[in-house]
mmCIF file of C-alpha atoms and ligand atoms in Angstrom:
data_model
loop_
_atom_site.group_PDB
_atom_site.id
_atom_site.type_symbol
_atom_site.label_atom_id
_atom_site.label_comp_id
_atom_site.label_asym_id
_atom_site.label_seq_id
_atom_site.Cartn_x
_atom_site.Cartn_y
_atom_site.Cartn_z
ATOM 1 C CA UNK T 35 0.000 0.000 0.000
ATOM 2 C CA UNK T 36 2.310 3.045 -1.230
ATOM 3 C CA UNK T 37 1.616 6.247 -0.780
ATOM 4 C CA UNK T 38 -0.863 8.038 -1.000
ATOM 5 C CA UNK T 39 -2.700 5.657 1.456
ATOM 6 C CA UNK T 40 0.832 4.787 3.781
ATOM 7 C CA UNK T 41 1.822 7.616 4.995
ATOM 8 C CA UNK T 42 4.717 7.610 7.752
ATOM 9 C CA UNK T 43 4.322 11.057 8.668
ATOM 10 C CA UNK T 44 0.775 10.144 10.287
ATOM 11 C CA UNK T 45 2.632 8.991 13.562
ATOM 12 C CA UNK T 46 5.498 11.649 13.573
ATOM 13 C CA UNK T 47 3.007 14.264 13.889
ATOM 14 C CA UNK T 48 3.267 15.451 17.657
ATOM 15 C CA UNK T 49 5.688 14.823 20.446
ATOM 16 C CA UNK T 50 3.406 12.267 22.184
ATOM 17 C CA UNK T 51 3.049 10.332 19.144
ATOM 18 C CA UNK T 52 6.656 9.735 18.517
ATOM 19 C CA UNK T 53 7.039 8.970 22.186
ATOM 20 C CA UNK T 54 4.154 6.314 21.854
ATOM 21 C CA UNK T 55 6.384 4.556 18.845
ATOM 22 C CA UNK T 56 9.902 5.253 20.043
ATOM 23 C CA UNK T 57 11.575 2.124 19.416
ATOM 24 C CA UNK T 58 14.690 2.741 21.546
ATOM 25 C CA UNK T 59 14.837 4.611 25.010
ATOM 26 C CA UNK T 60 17.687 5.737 27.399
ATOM 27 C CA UNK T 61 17.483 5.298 30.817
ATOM 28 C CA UNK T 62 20.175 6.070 33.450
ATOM 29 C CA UNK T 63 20.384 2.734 35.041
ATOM 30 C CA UNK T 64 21.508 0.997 31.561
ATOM 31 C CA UNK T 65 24.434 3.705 31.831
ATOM 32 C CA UNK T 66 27.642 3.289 33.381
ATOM 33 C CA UNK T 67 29.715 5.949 34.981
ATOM 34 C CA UNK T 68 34.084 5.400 35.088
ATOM 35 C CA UNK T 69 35.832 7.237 38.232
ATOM 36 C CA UNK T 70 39.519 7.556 37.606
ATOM 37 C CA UNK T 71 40.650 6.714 41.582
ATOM 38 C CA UNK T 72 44.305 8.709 42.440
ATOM 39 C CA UNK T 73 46.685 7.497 45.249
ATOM 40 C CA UNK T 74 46.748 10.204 47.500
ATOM 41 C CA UNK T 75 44.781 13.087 49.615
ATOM 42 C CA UNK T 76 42.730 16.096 48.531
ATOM 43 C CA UNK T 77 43.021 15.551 44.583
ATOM 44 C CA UNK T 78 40.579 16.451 42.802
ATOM 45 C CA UNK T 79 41.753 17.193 39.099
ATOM 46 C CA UNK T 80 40.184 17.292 35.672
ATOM 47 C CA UNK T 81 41.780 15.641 32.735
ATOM 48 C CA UNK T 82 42.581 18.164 30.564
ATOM 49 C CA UNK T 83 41.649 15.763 27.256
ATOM 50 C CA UNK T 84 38.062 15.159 29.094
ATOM 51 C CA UNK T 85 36.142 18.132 30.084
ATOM 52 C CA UNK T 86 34.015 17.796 33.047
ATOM 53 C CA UNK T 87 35.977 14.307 33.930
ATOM 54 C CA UNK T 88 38.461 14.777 37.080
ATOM 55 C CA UNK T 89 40.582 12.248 38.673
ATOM 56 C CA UNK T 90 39.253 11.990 42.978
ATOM 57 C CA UNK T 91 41.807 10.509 45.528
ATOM 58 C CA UNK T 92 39.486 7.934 47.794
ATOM 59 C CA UNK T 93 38.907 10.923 50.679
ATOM 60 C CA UNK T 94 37.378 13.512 47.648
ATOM 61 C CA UNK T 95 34.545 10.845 46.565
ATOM 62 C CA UNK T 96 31.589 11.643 48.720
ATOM 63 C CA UNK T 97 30.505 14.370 46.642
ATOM 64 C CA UNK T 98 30.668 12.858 43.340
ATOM 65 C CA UNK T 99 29.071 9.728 44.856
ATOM 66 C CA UNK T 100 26.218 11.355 46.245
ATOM 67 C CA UNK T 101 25.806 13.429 42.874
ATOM 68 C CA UNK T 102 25.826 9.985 41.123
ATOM 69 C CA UNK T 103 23.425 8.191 43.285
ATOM 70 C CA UNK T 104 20.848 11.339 43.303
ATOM 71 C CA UNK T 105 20.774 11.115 39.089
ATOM 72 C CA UNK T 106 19.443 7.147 39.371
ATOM 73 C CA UNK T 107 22.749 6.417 37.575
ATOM 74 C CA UNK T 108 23.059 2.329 38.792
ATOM 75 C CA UNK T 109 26.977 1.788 38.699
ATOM 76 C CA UNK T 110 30.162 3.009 38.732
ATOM 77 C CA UNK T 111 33.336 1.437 36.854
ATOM 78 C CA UNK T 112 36.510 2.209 38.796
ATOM 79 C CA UNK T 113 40.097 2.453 37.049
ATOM 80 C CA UNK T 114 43.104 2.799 39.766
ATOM 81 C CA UNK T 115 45.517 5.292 39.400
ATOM 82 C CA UNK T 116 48.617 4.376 41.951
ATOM 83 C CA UNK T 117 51.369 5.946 42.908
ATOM 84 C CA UNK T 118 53.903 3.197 42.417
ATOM 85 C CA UNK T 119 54.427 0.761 39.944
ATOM 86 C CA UNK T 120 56.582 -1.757 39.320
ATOM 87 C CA UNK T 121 57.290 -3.991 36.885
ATOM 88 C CA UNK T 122 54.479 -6.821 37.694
ATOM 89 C CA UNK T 123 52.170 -4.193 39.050
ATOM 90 C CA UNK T 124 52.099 -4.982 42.296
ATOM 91 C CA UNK T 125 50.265 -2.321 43.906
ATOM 92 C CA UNK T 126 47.037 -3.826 42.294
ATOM 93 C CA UNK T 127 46.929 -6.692 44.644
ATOM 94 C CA UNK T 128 47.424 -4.408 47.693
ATOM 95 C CA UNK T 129 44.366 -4.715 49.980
ATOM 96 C CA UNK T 130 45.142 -0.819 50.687
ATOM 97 C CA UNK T 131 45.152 -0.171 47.218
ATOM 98 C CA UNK T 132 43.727 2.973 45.343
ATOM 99 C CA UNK T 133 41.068 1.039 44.248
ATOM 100 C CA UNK T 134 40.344 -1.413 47.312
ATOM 101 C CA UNK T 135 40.178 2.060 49.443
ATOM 102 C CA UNK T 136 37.954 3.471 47.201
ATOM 103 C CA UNK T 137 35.434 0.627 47.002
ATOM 104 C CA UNK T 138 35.104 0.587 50.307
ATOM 105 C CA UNK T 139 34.249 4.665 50.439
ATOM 106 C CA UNK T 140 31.444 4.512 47.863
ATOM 107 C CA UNK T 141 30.207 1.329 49.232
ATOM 108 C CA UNK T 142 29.710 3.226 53.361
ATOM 109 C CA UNK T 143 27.972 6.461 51.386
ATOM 110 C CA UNK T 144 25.651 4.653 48.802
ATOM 111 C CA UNK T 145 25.542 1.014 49.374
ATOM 112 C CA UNK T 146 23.327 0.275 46.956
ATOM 113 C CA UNK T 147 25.200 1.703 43.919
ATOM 114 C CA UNK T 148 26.979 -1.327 41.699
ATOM 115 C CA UNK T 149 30.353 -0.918 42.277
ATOM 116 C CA UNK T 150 32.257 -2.280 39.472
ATOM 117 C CA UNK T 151 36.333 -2.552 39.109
ATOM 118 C CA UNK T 152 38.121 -2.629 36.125
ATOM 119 C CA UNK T 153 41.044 -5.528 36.212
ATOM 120 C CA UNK T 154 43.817 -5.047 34.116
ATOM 121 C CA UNK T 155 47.421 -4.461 35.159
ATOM 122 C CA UNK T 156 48.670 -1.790 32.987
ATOM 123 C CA UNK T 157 47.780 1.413 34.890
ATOM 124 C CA UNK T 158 49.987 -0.436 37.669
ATOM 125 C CA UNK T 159 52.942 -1.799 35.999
ATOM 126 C CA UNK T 160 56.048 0.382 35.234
ATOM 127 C CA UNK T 161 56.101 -0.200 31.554
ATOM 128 C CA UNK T 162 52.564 0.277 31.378
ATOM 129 C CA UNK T 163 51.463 -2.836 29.319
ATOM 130 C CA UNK T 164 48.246 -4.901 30.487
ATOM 131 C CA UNK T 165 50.585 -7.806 32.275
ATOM 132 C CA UNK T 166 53.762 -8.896 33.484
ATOM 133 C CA UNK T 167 56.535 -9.108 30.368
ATOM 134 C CA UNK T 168 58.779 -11.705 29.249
ATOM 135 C CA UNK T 169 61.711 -9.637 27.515
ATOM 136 C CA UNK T 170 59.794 -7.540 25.184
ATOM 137 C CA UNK T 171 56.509 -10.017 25.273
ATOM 138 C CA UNK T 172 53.425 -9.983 27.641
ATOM 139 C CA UNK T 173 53.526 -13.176 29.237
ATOM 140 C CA UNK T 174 50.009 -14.459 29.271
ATOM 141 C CA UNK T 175 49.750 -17.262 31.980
ATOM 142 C CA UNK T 176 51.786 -15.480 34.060
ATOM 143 C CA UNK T 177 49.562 -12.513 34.074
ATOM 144 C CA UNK T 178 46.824 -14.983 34.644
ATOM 145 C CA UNK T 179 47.271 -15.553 38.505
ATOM 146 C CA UNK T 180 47.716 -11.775 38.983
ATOM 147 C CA UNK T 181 44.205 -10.615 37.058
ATOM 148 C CA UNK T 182 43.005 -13.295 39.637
ATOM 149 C CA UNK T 183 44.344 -12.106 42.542
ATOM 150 C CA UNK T 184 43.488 -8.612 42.072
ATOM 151 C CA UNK T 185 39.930 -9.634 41.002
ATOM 152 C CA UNK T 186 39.513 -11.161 44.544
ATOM 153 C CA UNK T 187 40.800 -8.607 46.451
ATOM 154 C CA UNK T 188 38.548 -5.860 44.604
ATOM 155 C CA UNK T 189 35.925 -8.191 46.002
ATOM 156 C CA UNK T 190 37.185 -8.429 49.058
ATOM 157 C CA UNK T 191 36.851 -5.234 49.713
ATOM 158 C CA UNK T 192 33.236 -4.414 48.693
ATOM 159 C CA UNK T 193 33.438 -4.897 44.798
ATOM 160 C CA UNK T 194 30.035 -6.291 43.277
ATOM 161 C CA UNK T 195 31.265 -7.034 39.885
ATOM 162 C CA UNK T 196 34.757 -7.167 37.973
ATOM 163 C CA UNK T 197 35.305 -6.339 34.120
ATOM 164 C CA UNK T 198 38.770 -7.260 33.329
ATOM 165 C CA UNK T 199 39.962 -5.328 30.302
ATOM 166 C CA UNK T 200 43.230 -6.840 29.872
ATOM 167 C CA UNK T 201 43.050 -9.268 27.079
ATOM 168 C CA UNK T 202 44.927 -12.315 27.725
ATOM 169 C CA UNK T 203 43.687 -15.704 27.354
ATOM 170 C CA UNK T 204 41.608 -17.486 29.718
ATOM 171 C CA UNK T 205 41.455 -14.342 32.011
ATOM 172 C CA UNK T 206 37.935 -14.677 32.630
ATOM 173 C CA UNK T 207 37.737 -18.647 33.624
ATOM 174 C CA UNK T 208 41.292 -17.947 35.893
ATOM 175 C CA UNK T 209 39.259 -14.973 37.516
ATOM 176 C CA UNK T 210 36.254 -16.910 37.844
ATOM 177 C CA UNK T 211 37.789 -19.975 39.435
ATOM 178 C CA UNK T 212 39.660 -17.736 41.873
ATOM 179 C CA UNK T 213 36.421 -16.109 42.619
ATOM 180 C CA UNK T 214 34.537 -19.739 43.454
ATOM 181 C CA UNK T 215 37.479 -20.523 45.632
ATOM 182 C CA UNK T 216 37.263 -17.425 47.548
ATOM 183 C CA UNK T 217 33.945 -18.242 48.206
ATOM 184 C CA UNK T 218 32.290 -15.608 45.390
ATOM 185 C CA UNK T 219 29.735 -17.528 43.842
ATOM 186 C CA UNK T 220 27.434 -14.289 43.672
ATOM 187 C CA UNK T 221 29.881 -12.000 41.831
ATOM 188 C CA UNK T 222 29.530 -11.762 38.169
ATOM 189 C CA UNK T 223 32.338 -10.995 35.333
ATOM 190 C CA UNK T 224 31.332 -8.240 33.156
ATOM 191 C CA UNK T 225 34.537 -9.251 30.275
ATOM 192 C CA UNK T 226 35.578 -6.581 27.920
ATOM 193 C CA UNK T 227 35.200 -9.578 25.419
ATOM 194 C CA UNK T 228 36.110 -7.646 21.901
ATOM 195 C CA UNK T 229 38.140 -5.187 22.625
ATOM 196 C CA UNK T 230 40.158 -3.650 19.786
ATOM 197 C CA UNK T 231 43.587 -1.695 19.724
ATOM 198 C CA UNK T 232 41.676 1.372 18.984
ATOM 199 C CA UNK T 233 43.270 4.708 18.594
ATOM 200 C CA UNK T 234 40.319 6.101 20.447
ATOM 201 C CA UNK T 235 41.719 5.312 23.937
ATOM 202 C CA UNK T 236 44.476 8.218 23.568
ATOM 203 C CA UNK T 237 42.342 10.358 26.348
ATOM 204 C CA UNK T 238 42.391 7.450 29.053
ATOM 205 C CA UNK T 239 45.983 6.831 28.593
ATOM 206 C CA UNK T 240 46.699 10.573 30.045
ATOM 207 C CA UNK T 241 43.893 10.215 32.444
ATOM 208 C CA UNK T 242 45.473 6.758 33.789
ATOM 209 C CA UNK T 243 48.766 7.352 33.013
ATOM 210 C CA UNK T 244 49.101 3.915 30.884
ATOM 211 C CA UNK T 245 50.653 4.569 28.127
ATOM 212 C CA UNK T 246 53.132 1.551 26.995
ATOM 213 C CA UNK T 247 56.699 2.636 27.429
ATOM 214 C CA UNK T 248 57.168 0.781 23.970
ATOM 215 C CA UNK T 249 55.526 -0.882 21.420
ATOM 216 C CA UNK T 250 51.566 -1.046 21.917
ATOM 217 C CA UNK T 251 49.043 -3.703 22.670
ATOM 218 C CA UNK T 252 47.938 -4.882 18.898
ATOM 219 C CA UNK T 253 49.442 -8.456 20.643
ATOM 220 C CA UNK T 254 46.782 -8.665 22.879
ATOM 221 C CA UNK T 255 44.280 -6.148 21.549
ATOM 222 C CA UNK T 256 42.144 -6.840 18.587
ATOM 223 C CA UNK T 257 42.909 -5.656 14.819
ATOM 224 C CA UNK T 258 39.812 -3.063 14.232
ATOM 225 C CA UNK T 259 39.758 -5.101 10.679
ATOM 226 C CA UNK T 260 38.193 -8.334 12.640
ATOM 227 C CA UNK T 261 34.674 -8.806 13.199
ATOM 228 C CA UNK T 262 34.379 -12.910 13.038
ATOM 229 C CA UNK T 263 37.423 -12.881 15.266
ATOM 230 C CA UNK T 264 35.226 -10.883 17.500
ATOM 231 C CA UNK T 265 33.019 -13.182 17.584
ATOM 232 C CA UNK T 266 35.084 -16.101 18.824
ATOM 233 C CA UNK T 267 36.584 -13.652 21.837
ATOM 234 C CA UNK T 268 32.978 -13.458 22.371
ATOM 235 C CA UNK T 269 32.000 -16.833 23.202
ATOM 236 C CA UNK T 270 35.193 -17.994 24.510
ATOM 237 C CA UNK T 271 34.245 -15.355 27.476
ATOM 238 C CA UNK T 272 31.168 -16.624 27.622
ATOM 239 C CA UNK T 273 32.065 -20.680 28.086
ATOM 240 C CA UNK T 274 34.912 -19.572 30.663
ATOM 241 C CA UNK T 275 32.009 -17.857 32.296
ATOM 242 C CA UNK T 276 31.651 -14.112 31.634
ATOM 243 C CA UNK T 277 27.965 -12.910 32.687
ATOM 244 C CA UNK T 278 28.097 -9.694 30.279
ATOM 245 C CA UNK T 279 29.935 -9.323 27.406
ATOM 246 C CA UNK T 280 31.307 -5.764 25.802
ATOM 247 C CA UNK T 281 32.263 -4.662 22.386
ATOM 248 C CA UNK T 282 35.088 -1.711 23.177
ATOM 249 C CA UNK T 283 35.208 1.043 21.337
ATOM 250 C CA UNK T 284 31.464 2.067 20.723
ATOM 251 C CA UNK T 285 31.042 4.024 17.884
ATOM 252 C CA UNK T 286 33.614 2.569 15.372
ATOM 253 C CA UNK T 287 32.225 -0.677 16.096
ATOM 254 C CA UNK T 288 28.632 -0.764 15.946
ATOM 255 C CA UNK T 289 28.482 -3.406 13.137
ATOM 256 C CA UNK T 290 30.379 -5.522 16.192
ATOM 257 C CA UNK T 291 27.659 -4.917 18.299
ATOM 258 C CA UNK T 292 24.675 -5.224 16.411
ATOM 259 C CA UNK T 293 26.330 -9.126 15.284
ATOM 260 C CA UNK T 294 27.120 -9.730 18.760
ATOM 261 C CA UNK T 295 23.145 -9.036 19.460
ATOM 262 C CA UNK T 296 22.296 -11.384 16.936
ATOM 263 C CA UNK T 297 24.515 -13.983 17.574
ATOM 264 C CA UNK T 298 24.422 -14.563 21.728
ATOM 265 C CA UNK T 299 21.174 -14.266 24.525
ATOM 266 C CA UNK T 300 23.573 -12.574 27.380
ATOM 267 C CA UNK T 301 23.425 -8.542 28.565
ATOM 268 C CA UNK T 302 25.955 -6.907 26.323
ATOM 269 C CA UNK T 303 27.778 -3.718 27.118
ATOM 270 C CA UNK T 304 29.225 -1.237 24.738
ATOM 271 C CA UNK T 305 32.148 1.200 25.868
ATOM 272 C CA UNK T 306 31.848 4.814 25.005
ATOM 273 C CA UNK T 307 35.318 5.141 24.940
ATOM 274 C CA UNK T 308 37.492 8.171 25.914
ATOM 275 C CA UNK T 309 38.270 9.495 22.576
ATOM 276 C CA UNK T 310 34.710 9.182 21.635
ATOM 277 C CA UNK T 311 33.793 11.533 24.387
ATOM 278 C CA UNK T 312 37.182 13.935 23.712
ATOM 279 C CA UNK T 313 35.134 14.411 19.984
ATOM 280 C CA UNK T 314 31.911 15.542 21.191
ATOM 281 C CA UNK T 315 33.381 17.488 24.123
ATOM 282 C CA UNK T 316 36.316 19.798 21.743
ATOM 283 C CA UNK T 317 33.480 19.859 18.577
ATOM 284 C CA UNK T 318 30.887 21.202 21.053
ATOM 285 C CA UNK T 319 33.450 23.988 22.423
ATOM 286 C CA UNK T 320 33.994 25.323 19.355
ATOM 287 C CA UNK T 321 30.325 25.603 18.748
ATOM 288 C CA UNK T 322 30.588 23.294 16.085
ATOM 289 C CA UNK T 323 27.955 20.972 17.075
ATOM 290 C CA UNK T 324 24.990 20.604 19.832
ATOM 291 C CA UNK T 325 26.256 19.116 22.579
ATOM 292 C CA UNK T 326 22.519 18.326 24.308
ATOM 293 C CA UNK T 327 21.310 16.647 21.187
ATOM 294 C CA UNK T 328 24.402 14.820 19.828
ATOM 295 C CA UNK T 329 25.137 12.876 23.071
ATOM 296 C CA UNK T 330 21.507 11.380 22.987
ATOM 297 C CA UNK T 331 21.830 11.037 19.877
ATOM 298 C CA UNK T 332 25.011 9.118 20.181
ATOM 299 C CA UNK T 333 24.155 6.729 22.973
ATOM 300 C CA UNK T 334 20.564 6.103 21.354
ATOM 301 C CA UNK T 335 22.660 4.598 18.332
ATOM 302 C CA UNK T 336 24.812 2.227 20.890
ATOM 303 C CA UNK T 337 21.606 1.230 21.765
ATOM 304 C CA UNK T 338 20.125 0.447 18.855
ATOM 305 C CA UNK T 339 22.799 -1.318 17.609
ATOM 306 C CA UNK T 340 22.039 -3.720 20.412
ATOM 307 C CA UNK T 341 24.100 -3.065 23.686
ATOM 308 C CA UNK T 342 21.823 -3.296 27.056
ATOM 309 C CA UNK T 343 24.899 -1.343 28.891
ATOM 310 C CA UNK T 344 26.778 1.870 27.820
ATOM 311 C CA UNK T 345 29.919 2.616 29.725
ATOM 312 C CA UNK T 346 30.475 6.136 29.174
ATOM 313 C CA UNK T 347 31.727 9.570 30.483
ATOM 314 C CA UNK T 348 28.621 11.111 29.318
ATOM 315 C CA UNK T 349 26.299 9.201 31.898
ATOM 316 C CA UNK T 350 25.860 12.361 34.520
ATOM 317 C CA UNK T 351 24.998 13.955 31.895
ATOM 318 C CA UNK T 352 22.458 12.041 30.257
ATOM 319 C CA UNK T 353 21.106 11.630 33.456
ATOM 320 C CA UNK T 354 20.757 15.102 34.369
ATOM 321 C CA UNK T 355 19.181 15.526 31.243
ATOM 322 C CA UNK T 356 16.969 13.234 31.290
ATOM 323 C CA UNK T 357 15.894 13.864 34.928
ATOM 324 C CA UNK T 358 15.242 17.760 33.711
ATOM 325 C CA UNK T 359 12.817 16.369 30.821
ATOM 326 C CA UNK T 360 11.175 14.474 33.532
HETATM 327 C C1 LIG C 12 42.894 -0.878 30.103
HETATM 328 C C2 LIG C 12 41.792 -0.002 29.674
HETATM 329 C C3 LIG C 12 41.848 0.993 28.688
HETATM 330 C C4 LIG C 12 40.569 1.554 28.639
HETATM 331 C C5 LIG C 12 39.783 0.903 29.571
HETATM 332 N N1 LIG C 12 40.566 -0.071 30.188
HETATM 333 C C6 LIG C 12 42.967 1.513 27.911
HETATM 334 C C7 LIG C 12 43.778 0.670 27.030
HETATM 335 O O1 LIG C 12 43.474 -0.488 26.751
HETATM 336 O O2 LIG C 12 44.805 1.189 26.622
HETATM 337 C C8 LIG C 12 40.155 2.667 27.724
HETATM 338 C C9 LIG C 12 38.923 3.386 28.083
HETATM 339 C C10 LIG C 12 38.728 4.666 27.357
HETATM 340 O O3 LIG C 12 39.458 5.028 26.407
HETATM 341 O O4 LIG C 12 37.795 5.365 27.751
HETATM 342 N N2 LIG C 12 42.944 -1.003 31.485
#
């Protein structure tokens, strides 16, 4: 029935309408907000590469948290920022860690709020690759143990979930075995299954401090040319037990995502990466572009593509505007 009887502009007509038939909403407890944690008292500074993102030492947090919590935002994903490192990262496994002090702030203020710590070594570790090196190579079973070890002790100290972002192989069933043995049936693995050696991370690298000393990470990362070998990282998370799976970066990648949808029944979570929000943020200075429209617009097409979870910088935001449209 072509036009003139179909006609798709019957149901675009007013705002209530289009709400009625909106086929994809945000909400801000499917968005997930990343705290850079700082050794050390009294910091609060913002990344200069991230407007409106600031790194908090563990005693600046009760602010922010109670911000978070009062814009229905559901989680927080927390990256540690220490103030030594070593060669096999060693201040990751310290039970008065950055991170392990910070987990157990937010969980006295807001107890309820997901706390959720990303496990990966190379924000600890001198050289500033995701595990422990062998010469010039990252040594995958050795790094195994240590993801493991610092996956516990995040949950030792209040963690509710873990995402280890690292990349080696069989990271997710050593983490969850650890877990079982520690007595951590409950605690689920959110796996940054896919993740590709993106460009896009250049913003987190200064905000972490993790830039490799040499080389890079394309041989643990993935090639952005791979999408079946995507796939594969994919479900070998999910038979060594990941409970949510992520596609990392977002926005280059939403082919990934939408497969990833099609092709397996768990929660999948999409990272809004760094670089992704350094865009928006020096575009929207300038005047070039509407910041209040493009970020919906943005996260609606993460979304749509088929991720149940966005990590991204942008989730305050969101929030706050969608708590002012009510
Ligand atoms: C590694 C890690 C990275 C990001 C999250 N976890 C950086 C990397 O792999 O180099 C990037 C996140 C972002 O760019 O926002 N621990």
């Amino acid at each position: 029935m072509p036009y003139p009887t179909e006609r798709m502009r019957r149901l675009r007509r007013t705002g209530v309408l289009r709400g009625m038939i909106q086929e994809t909403r945000l909400h801000p407890s499917s968005l997930i907000y990343p705290l850079f944690i700082q050794e050390g008292k009294g910091i609060v500074e913002e990344i200069s590469s991230m407007p409106g993102i600031s790194r908090f030492s563990p005693d600046r947090l009760q602010t922010e948290i109670a911000e978070i919590a009062s814009l229905d935002l559901g989680s927080v994903l927390l990256f540690g920022i220490p103030e030594n490192k070593d060669p096999t990262g060693s201040a990751a496994l310290d039970e008065k860690g950055v991170v392990q002090q910070a987990i157990r702030t937010i969980k006295k203020e807001v107890p309820e709020l997901v706390v959720i710590t990303d496990v990966c070594l190379c924000e600890y570790t001198s050289h500033g690759h995701c595990g422990v090196l062998d010469g010039e190579e990252v040594d995958n079973d050795a790094t195994l143990d240590l993801l493991a070890r610092m996956a516990v002790s995040h949950v030792e100290a209040g963690a509710d979930m873990v995402a280890p972002s690292d990349m080696m192989d069989g990271r997710v069933g050593a983490i969850r075995s650890a877990l079982d043995e520690g007595g951590f049936i409950r605690i689920p693995i959110m796996s940054y299954a896919a993740k590709f050696a993106s460009a896009f991370y250049g913003p987190f690298r200064e905000a972490a401090e993790s830039t490799p000393a040499f080389g890079d990470r394309r041989s643990y990362q993935m090639d952005p040319a791979n999408h079946r070998e995507a796939m594969r990282e994919i479900e070998l998370d999910i038979e060594e037990g990941a409970d949510i799976v992520m596609v990392k970066p977002a926005l280059a990648y939403l082919d990934v995502l939408r497969e990833a949808r099609e092709l397996f029944l768990h929660p999948l979570a999409a990272y809004n990466v760094s670089g992704e929000y350094a865009m928006v943020k020096a575009a929207a200075a300038r005047g070039w572009v509407d910041e209040e429209r493009i970020v919906p617009e943005i996260l609606m097409s993460i979304k749509r593509a088929g991720a149940d979870l966005i990590i991204t910088y942008f989730a305050k935001q969101m929030a706050e505007q969608l708590k002012d449209k009510g």
